[in-house]
């Protein structure tokens, strides 16, 4: 596996609480894990277990009540993290090129340089003809591709993805999963990928953290054995695919059922 | 889900129909024109048949003749009013945008500025106009102030709403990339607020002429509002109608100019109705 050694991201004894009505809800409790440099880690869990909260903590958008989150930086000017959301994460008033490039502005890259970087990446994913199009002229899948390119363009220490394909139809999702595999295998970024889809986690990640129902703690830390380079087809046709799926589902089943109020 | 998609398709079809020449659009231009022509014809015939005196209600043809005969006087008064409107509208836009940015910049600023903006709208303008007359005389200034007061409110309130209507995820996204307050403002908040600002500007454009006329009514030596009071006092009813018609035309023209500027200010909306790939 990716054994480049040093921990890129270290989450230590994290607890998150927030007020709800008169009481206090504990979203995450005693959460600890670390992710190595260049590791692709997926986080799955039942709805409401605090997956997105975890991502917001890593993104520095929220502070834990206890514990710490550290991203190891080698002192370069790279931003610590960059995020992709489920939908609407491209701006309608910017062209495809501007959308992909503006993230670099925060790093002080000059306009011609940031457009060069963005253009190169956009051409790689087949959006070369759409550089000057507005998002309203694109399909949902193309828009989400632009959002992913924007996140990669800033070359962050850690890339955070919060159900980036959650709003897409299945066929578009498969195509984008394949594309993400290609871009990731070319760049080797450290990624934390939150998803509700067990399939998707197994396809894209090297490692899957299974969270329990609230308060979220780590229920299992699973290595995904499928060899790289991958594609959706090679992973799905792997003989171990169904077995691993069932294993992860058995871990999630009870929590997922109670999250939707189903009888056990 | 299916219902929503269906409704959206209908809307899109209707809007492309309006934009595209030919087909539906010719009919949509002709129908209001026919209605207007019909109303004018009924007016003309009605006045002639009932032998209504011209000082009470002139016919459209009499009004048209009066407009042509008095064109140089009308043009002079129109220029006065137009100047008041344009200066007032520009100042209101500037003040409105600055106040909105102020309101959006902090809670304290919002609590300080917002009541003043509401107060500016709560004062009956017609009551304020005589005071302005006492302070600033018969010239341009009091009319411009009335126009500013009437236009400022929709601009400031709409833009302030727009600046606050930003998707919290968008701000989170920028913050996670290390954007400072000004970058958040420039990259997301201002672009988000522009459609709101334009609705405010459209409303302001439509009422701006009313402001100038009200200002002139109270005391002026020139302008369409002045012409209206004068011609009414002298029973020059055709000229009065002429002045009313021109001021309405001014308002419509300003409204249209603002509406058209949307294409230039919001270029990304121009293409929104073009076909989307699934």
Short mmCIF file of C-alpha atoms in Angstrom, two decimals:
data_model
loop_
_atom_site.label_atom_id
_atom_site.label_comp_id
_atom_site.label_asym_id
_atom_site.label_seq_id
_atom_site.Cartn_x
_atom_site.Cartn_y
_atom_site.Cartn_z
CA UNK A 1 0.00 0.00 0.00
CA UNK A 2 0.92 3.63 0.06
CA UNK A 3 3.56 3.44 2.72
CA UNK A 4 5.22 6.80 2.28
CA UNK A 5 5.45 6.92 6.04
CA UNK A 6 4.63 10.27 7.59
CA UNK A 7 1.11 11.03 8.73
CA UNK A 8 -0.31 13.82 6.62
CA UNK A 9 -3.44 14.26 8.66
CA UNK A 10 -3.78 13.48 12.33
CA UNK A 11 -7.11 13.55 14.13
CA UNK A 12 -6.67 12.99 17.86
CA UNK A 13 -9.43 12.36 20.48
CA UNK A 14 -11.81 14.69 18.73
CA UNK A 15 -15.23 15.45 20.18
CA UNK A 16 -17.79 17.79 18.66
CA UNK A 17 -20.90 18.97 20.43
CA UNK A 18 -23.55 21.40 19.37
CA UNK A 19 -26.67 22.74 21.06
CA UNK A 20 -30.00 21.40 19.84
CA UNK A 21 -33.11 22.76 21.47
CA UNK A 22 -32.42 22.74 25.19
CA UNK A 23 -29.97 19.88 25.13
CA UNK A 24 -26.54 19.29 23.69
CA UNK A 25 -25.93 16.80 20.92
CA UNK A 26 -22.62 15.01 20.71
CA UNK A 27 -21.88 14.65 17.00
CA UNK A 28 -18.46 13.04 17.25
CA UNK A 29 -16.80 11.49 20.29
CA UNK A 30 -13.31 10.18 20.92
CA UNK A 31 -12.43 10.11 17.26
CA UNK A 32 -8.80 9.34 16.43
CA UNK A 33 -7.13 8.34 13.20
CA UNK A 34 -4.30 9.39 10.98
CA UNK A 35 -3.94 9.39 7.23
CA UNK A 36 -0.63 8.91 5.48
CA UNK A 37 0.79 11.10 2.76
CA UNK A 38 -0.81 10.18 -0.57
CA UNK A 39 -3.51 8.01 0.94
CA UNK A 40 -7.04 7.98 -0.46
CA UNK A 41 -9.32 7.51 2.52
CA UNK A 42 -13.10 7.22 2.34
CA UNK A 43 -15.44 7.80 5.27
CA UNK A 44 -18.79 6.00 5.31
CA UNK A 45 -21.42 5.95 8.00
CA UNK A 46 -25.17 6.11 8.58
CA UNK A 47 -26.94 9.43 7.92
CA UNK A 48 -26.42 11.94 10.69
CA UNK A 49 -23.31 10.26 12.08
CA UNK A 50 -21.21 13.39 11.68
CA UNK A 51 -19.35 12.61 8.44
CA UNK A 52 -19.76 16.12 7.12
CA UNK A 53 -18.95 17.59 10.52
CA UNK A 54 -15.68 15.67 10.44
CA UNK A 55 -14.86 17.14 7.05
CA UNK A 56 -15.65 20.65 8.24
CA UNK A 57 -13.27 20.13 11.16
CA UNK A 58 -10.48 19.09 8.84
CA UNK A 59 -11.27 22.03 6.58
CA UNK A 60 -10.88 24.36 9.56
CA UNK A 61 -14.48 25.55 9.20
CA UNK A 62 -15.39 24.30 12.68
CA UNK A 63 -13.45 23.74 15.91
CA UNK A 64 -13.61 20.57 18.00
CA UNK A 65 -14.77 20.81 21.62
CA UNK A 66 -11.98 18.43 22.55
CA UNK A 67 -8.95 17.03 20.80
CA UNK A 68 -7.04 18.29 17.81
CA UNK A 69 -6.81 18.12 14.04
CA UNK A 70 -3.39 18.59 12.49
CA UNK A 71 -2.42 18.72 8.86
CA UNK A 72 1.28 18.27 8.32
CA UNK A 73 2.70 20.85 5.96
CA UNK A 74 6.21 20.70 4.56
CA UNK A 75 6.37 24.48 4.84
CA UNK A 76 5.61 25.25 1.20
CA UNK A 77 2.96 27.78 0.22
CA UNK A 78 0.41 25.07 -0.54
CA UNK A 79 -2.98 25.59 1.06
CA UNK A 80 -3.72 23.08 3.78
CA UNK A 81 -6.95 21.90 2.26
CA UNK A 82 -9.36 22.30 -0.61
CA UNK A 83 -12.94 21.16 -0.64
CA UNK A 84 -15.51 19.79 -3.10
CA UNK A 85 -19.17 19.80 -2.09
CA UNK A 86 -22.11 17.78 -3.30
CA UNK A 87 -23.60 20.37 -5.61
CA UNK A 88 -23.57 24.03 -6.59
CA UNK A 89 -19.91 24.42 -5.91
CA UNK A 90 -19.23 26.25 -9.15
CA UNK A 91 -20.17 29.90 -9.43
CA UNK A 92 -22.67 30.71 -12.19
CA UNK A 93 -21.08 34.11 -12.84
CA UNK A 94 -17.66 32.69 -13.67
CA UNK A 95 -16.70 30.88 -16.84
CA UNK A 96 -15.40 27.31 -16.63
CA UNK A 97 -11.82 28.59 -16.76
CA UNK A 98 -12.40 31.25 -14.08
CA UNK A 99 -14.12 28.70 -11.86
CA UNK A 100 -11.24 26.29 -12.13
CA UNK A 101 -8.63 29.02 -11.62
CA UNK A 102 -9.85 31.30 -8.84
CA UNK A 103 -8.75 28.99 -6.01
CA UNK A 104 -5.15 29.74 -6.94
CA UNK A 105 -5.73 33.45 -6.39
CA UNK A 106 -5.76 32.83 -2.64
CA UNK A 107 -2.23 31.47 -3.00
CA UNK A 108 -1.10 34.66 -4.69
CA UNK A 109 -0.61 33.10 -8.13
CA UNK A 110 -0.81 35.67 -10.94
CA UNK A 111 -3.78 35.55 -13.27
CA UNK A 112 -1.99 34.24 -16.39
CA UNK A 113 -0.29 31.52 -14.33
CA UNK A 114 -3.49 30.37 -12.66
CA UNK A 115 -5.30 30.22 -15.97
CA UNK A 116 -2.46 28.17 -17.44
CA UNK A 117 -2.70 25.60 -14.66
CA UNK A 118 -6.49 25.44 -14.85
CA UNK A 119 -6.55 25.21 -18.62
CA UNK A 120 -4.12 22.31 -18.67
CA UNK A 121 -6.23 20.34 -16.17
CA UNK A 122 -9.51 21.16 -17.92
CA UNK A 123 -8.14 19.94 -21.24
CA UNK A 124 -7.11 16.70 -19.52
CA UNK A 125 -10.71 15.96 -18.54
CA UNK A 126 -12.10 16.91 -21.94
CA UNK A 127 -13.43 20.35 -21.04
CA UNK A 128 -11.04 22.15 -23.39
CA UNK A 129 -13.86 23.30 -25.65
CA UNK A 130 -15.81 24.76 -22.75
CA UNK A 131 -13.20 27.05 -21.21
CA UNK A 132 -15.24 30.18 -21.83
CA UNK A 133 -18.69 28.64 -21.28
CA UNK A 134 -20.76 29.53 -18.26
CA UNK A 135 -21.86 26.72 -15.91
CA UNK A 136 -25.49 27.20 -16.96
CA UNK A 137 -24.49 25.93 -20.39
CA UNK A 138 -23.06 22.70 -18.96
CA UNK A 139 -24.61 19.51 -17.67
CA UNK A 140 -24.58 18.74 -13.95
CA UNK A 141 -21.79 16.20 -14.48
CA UNK A 142 -19.60 18.71 -16.32
CA UNK A 143 -20.16 21.30 -13.60
CA UNK A 144 -19.06 18.86 -10.93
CA UNK A 145 -16.01 18.01 -13.02
CA UNK A 146 -15.11 21.71 -13.01
CA UNK A 147 -15.46 21.76 -9.20
CA UNK A 148 -13.10 18.79 -8.91
CA UNK A 149 -10.56 20.40 -11.23
CA UNK A 150 -10.72 23.57 -9.13
CA UNK A 151 -9.94 21.56 -6.02
CA UNK A 152 -6.99 19.78 -7.67
CA UNK A 153 -5.70 23.00 -9.26
CA UNK A 154 -4.81 24.57 -5.92
CA UNK A 155 -2.65 21.53 -5.16
CA UNK A 156 -3.65 21.33 -1.48
CA UNK A 157 -1.95 19.26 1.23
CA UNK A 158 -5.24 17.44 1.75
CA UNK A 159 -8.18 17.26 -0.64
CA UNK A 160 -11.58 17.03 1.04
CA UNK A 161 -14.60 15.73 -0.84
CA UNK A 162 -18.08 15.77 0.67
CA UNK A 163 -20.28 13.41 -1.40
CA UNK A 164 -19.06 15.04 -4.61
CA UNK A 165 -21.09 12.70 -6.82
CA UNK A 166 -24.13 12.47 -4.55
CA UNK A 167 -26.37 14.61 -6.75
CA UNK A 168 -25.49 12.87 -10.03
CA UNK A 169 -27.31 10.12 -11.86
CA UNK A 170 -25.68 6.68 -11.79
CA UNK A 171 -24.12 6.69 -15.25
CA UNK A 172 -22.63 10.14 -14.86
CA UNK A 173 -21.38 9.11 -11.44
CA UNK A 174 -19.54 6.09 -12.85
CA UNK A 175 -17.88 8.24 -15.48
CA UNK A 176 -16.78 10.79 -12.91
CA UNK A 177 -15.53 8.10 -10.57
CA UNK A 178 -13.34 6.81 -13.37
CA UNK A 179 -12.06 10.29 -14.06
CA UNK A 180 -11.35 10.91 -10.40
CA UNK A 181 -9.35 7.65 -10.29
CA UNK A 182 -7.27 8.82 -13.26
CA UNK A 183 -6.58 12.30 -11.93
CA UNK A 184 -5.82 10.97 -8.48
CA UNK A 185 -3.50 8.27 -9.74
CA UNK A 186 -1.60 10.95 -11.68
CA UNK A 187 -1.29 13.36 -8.75
CA UNK A 188 -1.21 11.13 -5.65
CA UNK A 189 -2.96 13.69 -3.43
CA UNK A 190 -3.97 12.87 0.11
CA UNK A 191 -7.76 12.64 -0.02
CA UNK A 192 -10.54 12.38 2.54
CA UNK A 193 -13.70 11.35 0.71
CA UNK A 194 -17.04 11.32 2.50
CA UNK A 195 -19.77 9.26 0.87
CA UNK A 196 -22.91 7.36 1.78
CA UNK A 197 -22.23 4.85 -0.99
CA UNK A 198 -20.33 1.70 0.02
CA UNK A 199 -19.68 0.90 -3.67
CA UNK A 200 -18.21 4.27 -4.31
CA UNK A 201 -15.95 4.10 -1.25
CA UNK A 202 -14.60 0.71 -2.39
CA UNK A 203 -14.02 1.97 -5.93
CA UNK A 204 -12.09 5.14 -5.14
CA UNK A 205 -10.38 4.56 -1.78
CA UNK A 206 -7.41 2.63 -0.41
CA UNK A 207 -8.88 2.69 3.03
CA UNK A 208 -12.39 3.02 4.41
CA UNK A 209 -13.25 4.40 7.84
CA UNK A 210 -16.65 3.14 8.94
CA UNK A 211 -18.31 5.47 11.42
CA UNK A 212 -20.97 4.46 13.93
CA UNK A 213 -24.27 6.25 14.49
CA UNK A 214 -24.17 9.41 16.60
CA UNK A 215 -22.03 10.07 18.48
CA UNK A 216 -19.75 9.08 15.62
CA UNK A 217 -16.75 6.96 16.48
CA UNK A 218 -14.65 4.73 14.27
CA UNK A 219 -16.26 1.33 14.04
CA UNK A 220 -13.83 -0.20 11.59
CA UNK A 221 -10.75 0.78 9.61
CA UNK A 222 -10.71 -1.27 6.43
CA UNK A 223 -7.95 -1.67 3.85
CA UNK A 224 -9.26 -1.87 0.30
CA UNK A 225 -7.16 -4.53 -1.44
CA UNK A 226 -7.91 -3.75 -5.10
CA UNK A 227 -4.76 -3.03 -7.12
CA UNK A 228 -4.03 0.29 -8.81
CA UNK A 229 -4.40 1.60 -11.42
CA UNK A 230 -8.11 1.02 -11.11
CA UNK A 231 -11.22 1.65 -13.07
CA UNK A 232 -14.84 1.19 -12.05
CA UNK A 233 -14.93 -1.97 -14.18
CA UNK A 234 -11.81 -3.62 -12.79
CA UNK A 235 -12.91 -2.98 -9.21
CA UNK A 236 -16.45 -4.17 -9.72
CA UNK A 237 -15.34 -7.33 -11.50
CA UNK A 238 -12.88 -8.19 -8.72
CA UNK A 239 -13.95 -11.40 -7.00
CA UNK A 240 -13.52 -9.85 -3.55
CA UNK A 241 -15.81 -6.92 -4.34
CA UNK A 242 -19.08 -8.47 -3.11
CA UNK A 243 -17.50 -9.99 -0.06
CA UNK A 244 -16.05 -6.67 1.02
CA UNK A 245 -19.35 -4.94 0.32
CA UNK A 246 -21.20 -7.39 2.54
CA UNK A 247 -18.62 -7.02 5.28
CA UNK A 248 -18.98 -3.22 5.31
CA UNK A 249 -22.76 -3.46 5.08
CA UNK A 250 -22.86 -5.82 8.07
CA UNK A 251 -21.02 -3.14 10.04
CA UNK A 252 -23.40 -0.41 8.96
CA UNK A 253 -26.71 -2.24 8.80
CA UNK A 254 -28.03 -1.79 12.34
CA UNK A 255 -27.03 1.86 12.62
CA UNK A 256 -28.40 2.62 9.17
CA UNK A 257 -31.69 0.91 10.01
CA UNK A 258 -32.17 2.84 13.23
CA UNK A 259 -31.25 6.07 11.44
CA UNK A 260 -34.31 5.63 9.23
CA UNK A 261 -36.44 4.24 12.07
CA UNK A 262 -36.74 0.76 10.56
CA UNK A 263 -37.44 -2.30 12.68
CA UNK A 264 -34.37 -4.42 13.42
CA UNK B 1 -40.23 15.65 -9.61
CA UNK B 2 -41.93 15.04 -12.96
CA UNK B 3 -44.23 17.99 -12.37
CA UNK B 4 -41.35 20.33 -11.66
CA UNK B 5 -39.52 19.31 -14.81
CA UNK B 6 -42.67 19.80 -16.84
CA UNK B 7 -43.29 23.28 -15.49
CA UNK B 8 -39.69 24.29 -16.11
CA UNK B 9 -39.82 23.16 -19.71
CA UNK B 10 -42.94 25.23 -20.29
CA UNK B 11 -41.32 28.31 -18.81
CA UNK B 12 -38.17 27.85 -20.86
CA UNK B 13 -40.16 27.39 -24.03
CA UNK B 14 -42.20 30.51 -23.33
CA UNK B 15 -39.07 32.56 -22.70
CA UNK B 16 -37.19 31.41 -25.75
CA UNK B 17 -40.33 32.21 -27.72
CA UNK B 18 -40.13 35.79 -26.52
CA UNK B 19 -36.44 36.15 -27.29
CA UNK B 20 -36.53 34.67 -30.74
CA UNK B 21 -37.86 36.70 -33.66
CA UNK B 22 -40.75 35.13 -35.56
CA UNK B 23 -43.36 32.68 -34.38
CA UNK B 24 -44.78 33.51 -31.00
CA UNK B 25 -42.89 36.79 -30.62
CA UNK B 26 -44.67 38.63 -33.48
CA UNK B 27 -48.02 37.88 -31.91
CA UNK B 28 -46.77 38.93 -28.48
CA UNK B 29 -45.75 42.30 -29.92
CA UNK B 30 -48.89 42.83 -31.96
CA UNK B 31 -51.46 42.02 -29.27
CA UNK B 32 -50.60 44.82 -26.80
CA UNK B 33 -50.26 47.21 -29.73
CA UNK B 34 -53.72 46.28 -30.97
CA UNK B 35 -55.16 46.75 -27.48
CA UNK B 36 -53.61 50.21 -27.23
CA UNK B 37 -54.81 51.19 -30.71
CA UNK B 38 -58.31 49.94 -29.88
CA UNK B 39 -58.46 51.94 -26.65
CA UNK B 40 -57.30 55.11 -28.43
CA UNK B 41 -59.85 54.64 -31.18
CA UNK B 42 -62.65 54.14 -28.64
CA UNK B 43 -61.50 57.29 -26.85
CA UNK B 44 -61.44 59.33 -30.07
CA UNK B 45 -64.88 58.14 -31.18
CA UNK B 46 -66.39 58.41 -27.70
CA UNK B 47 -65.32 62.04 -27.26
CA UNK B 48 -66.54 63.04 -30.74
CA UNK B 49 -69.90 61.27 -30.43
CA UNK B 50 -70.70 62.74 -27.02
CA UNK B 51 -69.46 66.18 -28.08
CA UNK B 52 -67.32 66.46 -24.94
CA UNK B 53 -65.60 69.88 -24.78
CA UNK B 54 -61.87 69.79 -25.39
CA UNK B 55 -60.98 71.51 -22.08
CA UNK B 56 -62.72 68.62 -20.29
CA UNK B 57 -61.34 65.72 -22.32
CA UNK B 58 -59.43 66.28 -25.56
CA UNK B 59 -59.28 63.55 -28.21
CA UNK B 60 -56.03 61.65 -28.81
CA UNK B 61 -55.63 63.43 -32.15
CA UNK B 62 -55.93 66.84 -30.44
CA UNK B 63 -53.31 65.77 -27.89
CA UNK B 64 -51.02 64.62 -30.70
CA UNK B 65 -51.46 67.93 -32.52
CA UNK B 66 -50.79 69.89 -29.33
CA UNK B 67 -47.65 67.81 -28.73
CA UNK B 68 -46.31 68.65 -32.19
CA UNK B 69 -47.25 72.35 -31.93
CA UNK B 70 -45.65 72.80 -28.50
CA UNK B 71 -42.69 70.53 -29.18
CA UNK B 72 -39.96 73.05 -28.39
CA UNK B 73 -41.54 74.02 -25.04
CA UNK B 74 -42.18 70.36 -24.24
CA UNK B 75 -38.61 69.45 -25.10
CA UNK B 76 -37.27 72.12 -22.73
CA UNK B 77 -39.44 70.89 -19.85
CA UNK B 78 -38.57 67.27 -20.61
CA UNK B 79 -34.87 68.10 -20.46
CA UNK B 80 -35.26 69.68 -17.03
CA UNK B 81 -37.12 66.64 -15.68
CA UNK B 82 -34.75 64.18 -17.34
CA UNK B 83 -31.74 65.92 -15.80
CA UNK B 84 -33.32 65.77 -12.32
CA UNK B 85 -34.14 62.09 -12.80
CA UNK B 86 -30.72 61.09 -14.12
CA UNK B 87 -28.75 62.98 -11.46
CA UNK B 88 -31.06 61.74 -8.69
CA UNK B 89 -31.03 58.15 -9.93
CA UNK B 90 -27.23 58.11 -10.18
CA UNK B 91 -26.75 59.52 -6.69
CA UNK B 92 -29.35 57.08 -5.30
CA UNK B 93 -27.55 54.16 -6.98
CA UNK B 94 -24.21 55.19 -5.54
CA UNK B 95 -25.61 55.77 -2.04
CA UNK B 96 -27.76 52.62 -2.21
CA UNK B 97 -24.87 50.37 -3.20
CA UNK B 98 -22.54 51.89 -0.59
CA UNK B 99 -25.15 51.54 2.17
CA UNK B 100 -25.83 47.93 1.16
CA UNK B 101 -22.10 47.14 1.30
CA UNK B 102 -22.01 48.84 4.70
CA UNK B 103 -24.99 46.86 5.97
CA UNK B 104 -23.48 43.61 4.75
CA UNK B 105 -20.07 44.30 6.24
CA UNK B 106 -21.06 43.98 9.88
CA UNK B 107 -23.96 43.44 12.27
CA UNK B 108 -23.24 46.75 13.97
CA UNK B 109 -23.34 48.61 10.68
CA UNK B 110 -26.59 46.86 9.82
CA UNK B 111 -28.20 47.91 13.09
CA UNK B 112 -26.98 51.48 12.59
CA UNK B 113 -27.82 52.01 8.93
CA UNK B 114 -30.97 49.94 8.43
CA UNK B 115 -33.32 52.07 10.59
CA UNK B 116 -32.15 55.19 8.77
CA UNK B 117 -32.95 53.59 5.43
CA UNK B 118 -36.42 52.56 6.58
CA UNK B 119 -36.99 56.04 7.99
CA UNK B 120 -36.03 57.60 4.65
CA UNK B 121 -38.89 55.67 3.08
CA UNK B 122 -41.39 56.21 5.89
CA UNK B 123 -41.31 60.00 5.55
CA UNK B 124 -44.08 61.11 3.15
CA UNK B 125 -42.12 62.68 0.32
CA UNK B 126 -44.97 65.04 -0.52
CA UNK B 127 -44.68 66.49 3.00
CA UNK B 128 -40.94 66.83 2.72
CA UNK B 129 -40.96 68.64 -0.62
CA UNK B 130 -42.11 72.04 0.76
CA UNK B 131 -39.34 71.94 3.37
CA UNK B 132 -36.82 71.24 0.64
CA UNK B 133 -38.26 74.16 -1.30
CA UNK B 134 -37.65 76.47 1.69
CA UNK B 135 -34.09 75.22 2.08
CA UNK B 136 -32.96 74.95 -1.53
CA UNK B 137 -35.31 77.21 -3.54
CA UNK B 138 -36.81 76.57 -6.96
CA UNK B 139 -33.76 75.08 -8.65
CA UNK B 140 -32.53 71.60 -9.43
CA UNK B 141 -31.41 70.57 -5.92
CA UNK B 142 -34.75 69.94 -4.12
CA UNK B 143 -36.04 67.82 -7.04
CA UNK B 144 -32.86 65.78 -7.15
CA UNK B 145 -33.19 65.20 -3.40
CA UNK B 146 -36.77 63.95 -3.80
CA UNK B 147 -35.67 61.57 -6.59
CA UNK B 148 -32.79 60.31 -4.44
CA UNK B 149 -35.09 59.72 -1.47
CA UNK B 150 -37.59 57.77 -3.55
CA UNK B 151 -35.00 55.70 -5.47
CA UNK B 152 -32.58 54.98 -2.66
CA UNK B 153 -34.79 52.58 -0.70
CA UNK B 154 -35.43 49.84 -3.29
CA UNK B 155 -31.78 49.91 -4.39
CA UNK B 156 -30.26 49.69 -0.90
CA UNK B 157 -32.71 47.12 0.48
CA UNK B 158 -32.56 44.82 -2.54
CA UNK B 159 -28.79 44.87 -2.76
CA UNK B 160 -28.42 44.33 0.99
CA UNK B 161 -30.74 41.30 0.74
CA UNK B 162 -28.68 40.01 -2.17
CA UNK B 163 -25.41 40.35 -0.27
CA UNK B 164 -26.90 38.26 2.52
CA UNK B 165 -28.46 35.65 0.22
CA UNK B 166 -25.15 33.89 -0.34
CA UNK B 167 -25.06 30.11 -0.11
CA UNK B 168 -23.19 29.38 3.17
CA UNK B 169 -21.39 26.50 1.43
CA UNK B 170 -19.92 28.96 -1.05
CA UNK B 171 -18.47 31.05 1.76
CA UNK B 172 -17.24 27.90 3.53
CA UNK B 173 -15.57 26.85 0.31
CA UNK B 174 -13.71 30.14 -0.04
CA UNK B 175 -12.76 30.25 3.64
CA UNK B 176 -11.36 26.72 3.36
CA UNK B 177 -9.13 28.01 0.57
CA UNK B 178 -7.94 30.88 2.73
CA UNK B 179 -9.93 33.75 1.26
CA UNK B 180 -10.07 36.96 3.26
CA UNK B 181 -13.22 39.05 3.79
CA UNK B 182 -12.64 41.22 0.77
CA UNK B 183 -12.07 38.21 -1.49
CA UNK B 184 -15.27 36.60 -0.20
CA UNK B 185 -17.06 39.87 -0.95
CA UNK B 186 -15.65 40.19 -4.45
CA UNK B 187 -15.76 36.54 -5.53
CA UNK B 188 -19.17 35.51 -4.16
CA UNK B 189 -21.19 38.12 -2.35
CA UNK B 190 -21.17 40.92 -4.89
CA UNK B 191 -21.90 38.65 -7.89
CA UNK B 192 -24.71 36.97 -5.90
CA UNK B 193 -26.22 40.36 -5.12
CA UNK B 194 -26.19 41.72 -8.68
CA UNK B 195 -29.53 40.21 -9.79
CA UNK B 196 -31.07 41.64 -6.60
CA UNK B 197 -29.48 45.02 -7.28
CA UNK B 198 -30.96 45.00 -10.77
CA UNK B 199 -34.49 44.37 -9.45
CA UNK B 200 -33.94 47.31 -7.12
CA UNK B 201 -32.71 49.48 -9.99
CA UNK B 202 -35.72 48.54 -12.12
CA UNK B 203 -38.13 49.58 -9.37
CA UNK B 204 -36.15 52.77 -8.79
CA UNK B 205 -36.16 53.59 -12.51
CA UNK B 206 -39.93 53.18 -12.66
CA UNK B 207 -40.57 55.51 -9.69
CA UNK B 208 -37.79 58.03 -10.33
CA UNK B 209 -39.88 60.14 -12.72
CA UNK B 210 -42.68 60.25 -10.14
CA UNK B 211 -40.17 61.71 -7.67
CA UNK B 212 -39.12 64.46 -10.06
CA UNK B 213 -42.73 65.36 -10.92
CA UNK B 214 -43.69 65.55 -7.23
CA UNK B 215 -40.70 67.78 -6.59
CA UNK B 216 -41.69 70.08 -9.44
CA UNK B 217 -45.32 70.22 -8.36
CA UNK B 218 -44.43 71.83 -5.08
CA UNK B 219 -42.47 74.61 -6.68
CA UNK B 220 -40.54 74.95 -9.91
CA UNK B 221 -40.07 77.21 -12.91
CA UNK B 222 -39.54 74.45 -15.45
CA UNK B 223 -40.04 70.70 -15.91
CA UNK B 224 -42.91 68.41 -16.86
CA UNK B 225 -44.46 68.56 -13.36
CA UNK B 226 -44.39 72.35 -13.51
CA UNK B 227 -45.96 72.22 -16.98
CA UNK B 228 -48.75 69.97 -15.66
CA UNK B 229 -49.74 72.34 -12.84
CA UNK B 230 -49.54 75.34 -15.14
CA UNK B 231 -51.54 73.86 -18.01
CA UNK B 232 -54.16 72.51 -15.58
CA UNK B 233 -54.60 75.99 -14.07
CA UNK B 234 -55.06 77.43 -17.57
CA UNK B 235 -57.36 74.62 -18.78
CA UNK B 236 -54.85 73.67 -21.49
CA UNK B 237 -55.99 70.09 -21.06
CA UNK B 238 -54.40 68.75 -24.25
CA UNK B 239 -51.00 70.07 -23.16
CA UNK B 240 -51.56 68.56 -19.71
CA UNK B 241 -52.21 65.14 -21.29
CA UNK B 242 -49.14 65.60 -23.45
CA UNK B 243 -46.96 66.24 -20.39
CA UNK B 244 -48.45 63.23 -18.58
CA UNK B 245 -47.82 61.02 -21.61
CA UNK B 246 -44.19 62.15 -21.95
CA UNK B 247 -43.44 61.59 -18.26
CA UNK B 248 -44.89 58.08 -18.51
CA UNK B 249 -42.76 57.48 -21.58
CA UNK B 250 -39.67 58.69 -19.67
CA UNK B 251 -40.34 56.20 -16.87
CA UNK B 252 -40.87 53.34 -19.31
CA UNK B 253 -37.70 54.22 -21.22
CA UNK B 254 -35.57 54.32 -18.06
CA UNK B 255 -37.05 51.03 -16.90
CA UNK B 256 -36.26 49.44 -20.26
CA UNK B 257 -32.68 50.73 -20.27
CA UNK B 258 -32.09 49.25 -16.82
CA UNK B 259 -33.74 45.98 -17.85
CA UNK B 260 -31.53 45.78 -20.95
CA UNK B 261 -28.37 46.55 -18.97
CA UNK B 262 -28.93 43.20 -17.29
CA UNK B 263 -27.50 41.47 -20.37
CA UNK B 264 -24.33 43.47 -19.97
CA UNK B 265 -24.09 43.29 -16.17
CA UNK B 266 -25.04 39.62 -15.86
CA UNK B 267 -23.56 37.98 -18.96
CA UNK B 268 -23.90 34.51 -17.42
CA UNK B 269 -27.69 34.80 -17.39
CA UNK B 270 -27.93 35.50 -21.09
CA UNK B 271 -27.25 31.88 -21.94
CA UNK B 272 -29.23 30.34 -19.12
CA UNK B 273 -32.12 29.43 -21.37
CA UNK B 274 -30.05 27.74 -24.04
CA UNK B 275 -30.26 23.98 -24.25
CA UNK B 276 -28.66 21.98 -21.48
CA UNK B 277 -27.12 18.65 -22.13
CA UNK B 278 -28.55 15.96 -19.87
#
